[in-house]
Amino acid sequence: QVQLVESGGGLVQPGGSLRLSCGAPGSIFNMYSMGWYRQAPGKQRELVAAITSGGSTNYLDSVKGRFTISRDNAKNTVYLQMNSLKPEDTAVYYCNARWGYIYYWGPGLQVTVSS
């Protein structure tokens, strides 16, 4: 079974930075699109950023210019660099791997932006 391993969450002050990491099995990483979703209490889950196997990226409008998604194929790892964090970025963040209709999810990690 595919397991996605997430790390890098935590508490940060507004304006600060965090980097989330997600490791995926090498058997799927080079083929799958990778992404980060987030869900705040009482709100729908939303796609924050995604990167295809070819390196194309897509971002939620509210994070454009602040967040950067990247992938290191040698390490089978996708990263989400989050800068200029705002309180509204507070949510549980989930790593996702997708190939067609096949989705795999990480367990989720908490990101809290608060002073």
PDB file of C-alpha atoms in Angstrom:
ATOM      1  CA  GLN A   1       0.000   0.000   0.000  1.00  0.00           C
ATOM      2  CA  VAL A   2       1.186   3.511  -0.806  1.00  0.00           C
ATOM      3  CA  GLN A   3       2.178   5.577   2.203  1.00  0.00           C
ATOM      4  CA  LEU A   4       2.901   9.283   2.097  1.00  0.00           C
ATOM      5  CA  VAL A   5       5.120  10.610   4.861  1.00  0.00           C
ATOM      6  CA  GLU A   6       4.667  14.250   5.817  1.00  0.00           C
ATOM      7  CA  SER A   7       6.833  16.516   7.930  1.00  0.00           C
ATOM      8  CA  GLY A   8       7.460  20.188   8.611  1.00  0.00           C
ATOM      9  CA  GLY A   9       4.294  21.462  10.218  1.00  0.00           C
ATOM     10  CA  GLY A  10       4.160  23.514  13.358  1.00  0.00           C
ATOM     11  CA  LEU A  11       3.498  26.888  14.897  1.00  0.00           C
ATOM     12  CA  VAL A  12       4.812  30.064  13.322  1.00  0.00           C
ATOM     13  CA  GLN A  13       4.172  33.776  13.736  1.00  0.00           C
ATOM     14  CA  PRO A  14       2.540  35.832  10.993  1.00  0.00           C
ATOM     15  CA  GLY A  15       5.102  36.711   8.365  1.00  0.00           C
ATOM     16  CA  GLY A  16       7.159  33.647   9.134  1.00  0.00           C
ATOM     17  CA  SER A  17       8.028  30.640   7.006  1.00  0.00           C
ATOM     18  CA  LEU A  18       7.660  26.884   7.045  1.00  0.00           C
ATOM     19  CA  ARG A  19       8.628  24.148   4.642  1.00  0.00           C
ATOM     20  CA  LEU A  20       6.483  21.061   4.344  1.00  0.00           C
ATOM     21  CA  SER A  21       7.899  17.826   2.982  1.00  0.00           C
ATOM     22  CA  CYS A  22       6.173  14.753   1.644  1.00  0.00           C
ATOM     23  CA  GLY A  23       7.913  11.534   0.722  1.00  0.00           C
ATOM     24  CA  ALA A  24       6.293   9.061  -1.647  1.00  0.00           C
ATOM     25  CA  PRO A  25       7.288   5.605  -2.874  1.00  0.00           C
ATOM     26  CA  GLY A  26       9.712   5.650  -5.737  1.00  0.00           C
ATOM     27  CA  SER A  27       7.463   3.275  -7.660  1.00  0.00           C
ATOM     28  CA  ILE A  28       4.866   6.013  -8.178  1.00  0.00           C
ATOM     29  CA  PHE A  29       6.601   9.313  -7.598  1.00  0.00           C
ATOM     30  CA  ASN A  30       7.872   9.974 -11.101  1.00  0.00           C
ATOM     31  CA  MET A  31       4.470   9.262 -12.643  1.00  0.00           C
ATOM     32  CA  TYR A  32       2.084  10.930 -10.219  1.00  0.00           C
ATOM     33  CA  SER A  33       1.138  14.527  -9.805  1.00  0.00           C
ATOM     34  CA  MET A  34       1.871  15.693  -6.279  1.00  0.00           C
ATOM     35  CA  GLY A  35       0.035  18.303  -4.307  1.00  0.00           C
ATOM     36  CA  TRP A  36      -0.766  19.876  -1.014  1.00  0.00           C
ATOM     37  CA  TYR A  37      -4.309  20.385   0.208  1.00  0.00           C
ATOM     38  CA  ARG A  38      -5.490  22.043   3.362  1.00  0.00           C
ATOM     39  CA  GLN A  39      -8.622  22.062   5.449  1.00  0.00           C
ATOM     40  CA  ALA A  40      -9.544  24.469   8.200  1.00  0.00           C
ATOM     41  CA  PRO A  41     -12.261  23.634  10.733  1.00  0.00           C
ATOM     42  CA  GLY A  42     -15.714  24.117   9.254  1.00  0.00           C
ATOM     43  CA  LYS A  43     -14.367  24.693   5.762  1.00  0.00           C
ATOM     44  CA  GLN A  44     -13.989  22.599   2.645  1.00  0.00           C
ATOM     45  CA  ARG A  45     -10.694  21.029   1.726  1.00  0.00           C
ATOM     46  CA  GLU A  46      -8.912  23.056  -0.916  1.00  0.00           C
ATOM     47  CA  LEU A  47      -5.969  22.509  -3.204  1.00  0.00           C
ATOM     48  CA  VAL A  48      -3.104  24.754  -2.174  1.00  0.00           C
ATOM     49  CA  ALA A  49      -0.511  23.806  -4.759  1.00  0.00           C
ATOM     50  CA  ALA A  50       0.205  21.006  -7.193  1.00  0.00           C
ATOM     51  CA  ILE A  51       3.041  19.916  -9.414  1.00  0.00           C
ATOM     52  CA  THR A  52       2.820  17.441 -12.266  1.00  0.00           C
ATOM     53  CA  SER A  53       5.323  14.769 -13.141  1.00  0.00           C
ATOM     54  CA  GLY A  54       6.572  17.142 -15.819  1.00  0.00           C
ATOM     55  CA  GLY A  55       7.098  19.990 -13.378  1.00  0.00           C
ATOM     56  CA  SER A  56       4.119  22.196 -14.187  1.00  0.00           C
ATOM     57  CA  THR A  57       2.721  23.966 -11.130  1.00  0.00           C
ATOM     58  CA  ASN A  58      -0.608  25.364 -10.034  1.00  0.00           C
ATOM     59  CA  TYR A  59      -1.495  27.417  -6.969  1.00  0.00           C
ATOM     60  CA  LEU A  60      -4.467  28.573  -4.990  1.00  0.00           C
ATOM     61  CA  ASP A  61      -4.911  32.266  -5.752  1.00  0.00           C
ATOM     62  CA  SER A  62      -4.506  33.317  -2.135  1.00  0.00           C
ATOM     63  CA  VAL A  63      -1.047  31.743  -1.860  1.00  0.00           C
ATOM     64  CA  LYS A  64       0.415  32.853  -5.180  1.00  0.00           C
ATOM     65  CA  GLY A  65       3.654  34.711  -4.670  1.00  0.00           C
ATOM     66  CA  ARG A  66       4.037  33.351  -1.156  1.00  0.00           C
ATOM     67  CA  PHE A  67       4.140  29.567  -1.558  1.00  0.00           C
ATOM     68  CA  THR A  68       6.334  27.495  -3.844  1.00  0.00           C
ATOM     69  CA  ILE A  69       5.896  23.820  -4.607  1.00  0.00           C
ATOM     70  CA  SER A  70       8.786  21.767  -5.908  1.00  0.00           C
ATOM     71  CA  ARG A  71       9.791  18.146  -6.285  1.00  0.00           C
ATOM     72  CA  ASP A  72      13.071  16.350  -5.951  1.00  0.00           C
ATOM     73  CA  ASN A  73      12.822  13.184  -7.998  1.00  0.00           C
ATOM     74  CA  ALA A  74      16.087  11.823  -6.649  1.00  0.00           C
ATOM     75  CA  LYS A  75      14.633  11.911  -3.129  1.00  0.00           C
ATOM     76  CA  ASN A  76      11.048  11.053  -4.109  1.00  0.00           C
ATOM     77  CA  THR A  77       9.978  14.113  -2.165  1.00  0.00           C
ATOM     78  CA  VAL A  78       7.720  17.078  -2.791  1.00  0.00           C
ATOM     79  CA  TYR A  79       8.115  20.321  -0.868  1.00  0.00           C
ATOM     80  CA  LEU A  80       5.908  23.263  -0.103  1.00  0.00           C
ATOM     81  CA  GLN A  81       7.863  26.346   0.868  1.00  0.00           C
ATOM     82  CA  MET A  82       5.514  28.727   2.651  1.00  0.00           C
ATOM     83  CA  ASN A  83       6.623  32.312   3.158  1.00  0.00           C
ATOM     84  CA  SER A  84       4.857  35.393   4.487  1.00  0.00           C
ATOM     85  CA  LEU A  85       2.435  33.203   6.366  1.00  0.00           C
ATOM     86  CA  LYS A  86      -0.891  34.623   7.451  1.00  0.00           C
ATOM     87  CA  PRO A  87      -3.330  33.520  10.152  1.00  0.00           C
ATOM     88  CA  GLU A  88      -5.747  32.411   7.437  1.00  0.00           C
ATOM     89  CA  ASP A  89      -3.179  29.844   6.333  1.00  0.00           C
ATOM     90  CA  THR A  90      -3.873  27.958   9.546  1.00  0.00           C
ATOM     91  CA  ALA A  91      -5.180  24.504   8.651  1.00  0.00           C
ATOM     92  CA  VAL A  92      -4.377  20.841   8.498  1.00  0.00           C
ATOM     93  CA  TYR A  93      -2.253  20.254   5.423  1.00  0.00           C
ATOM     94  CA  TYR A  94      -2.432  16.999   3.479  1.00  0.00           C
ATOM     95  CA  CYS A  95      -0.015  15.638   0.948  1.00  0.00           C
ATOM     96  CA  ASN A  96      -1.611  14.094  -2.114  1.00  0.00           C
ATOM     97  CA  ALA A  97      -0.434  11.894  -4.948  1.00  0.00           C
ATOM     98  CA  ARG A  98      -2.664  11.518  -7.982  1.00  0.00           C
ATOM     99  CA  TRP A  99      -2.657   9.514 -11.164  1.00  0.00           C
ATOM    100  CA  GLY A 100      -5.924   9.792 -13.041  1.00  0.00           C
ATOM    101  CA  TYR A 101      -8.662   8.881 -10.591  1.00  0.00           C
ATOM    102  CA  ILE A 102      -6.254   7.253  -8.171  1.00  0.00           C
ATOM    103  CA  TYR A 103      -5.579   9.357  -5.087  1.00  0.00           C
ATOM    104  CA  TYR A 104      -3.316   8.726  -2.139  1.00  0.00           C
ATOM    105  CA  TRP A 105      -3.317  10.898   0.957  1.00  0.00           C
ATOM    106  CA  GLY A 106      -0.927  11.650   3.730  1.00  0.00           C
ATOM    107  CA  PRO A 107      -2.205  11.643   7.318  1.00  0.00           C
ATOM    108  CA  GLY A 108      -2.237  15.439   7.581  1.00  0.00           C
ATOM    109  CA  LEU A 109      -0.186  17.832   9.655  1.00  0.00           C
ATOM    110  CA  GLN A 110      -1.095  20.957  11.540  1.00  0.00           C
ATOM    111  CA  VAL A 111       0.096  24.385  10.464  1.00  0.00           C
ATOM    112  CA  THR A 112      -0.787  27.181  12.848  1.00  0.00           C
ATOM    113  CA  VAL A 113      -0.010  30.822  12.138  1.00  0.00           C
ATOM    114  CA  SER A 114      -0.559  32.923  15.223  1.00  0.00           C
ATOM    115  CA  SER A 115       1.040  35.686  17.231  1.00  0.00           C
TER     116      SER A 115
END
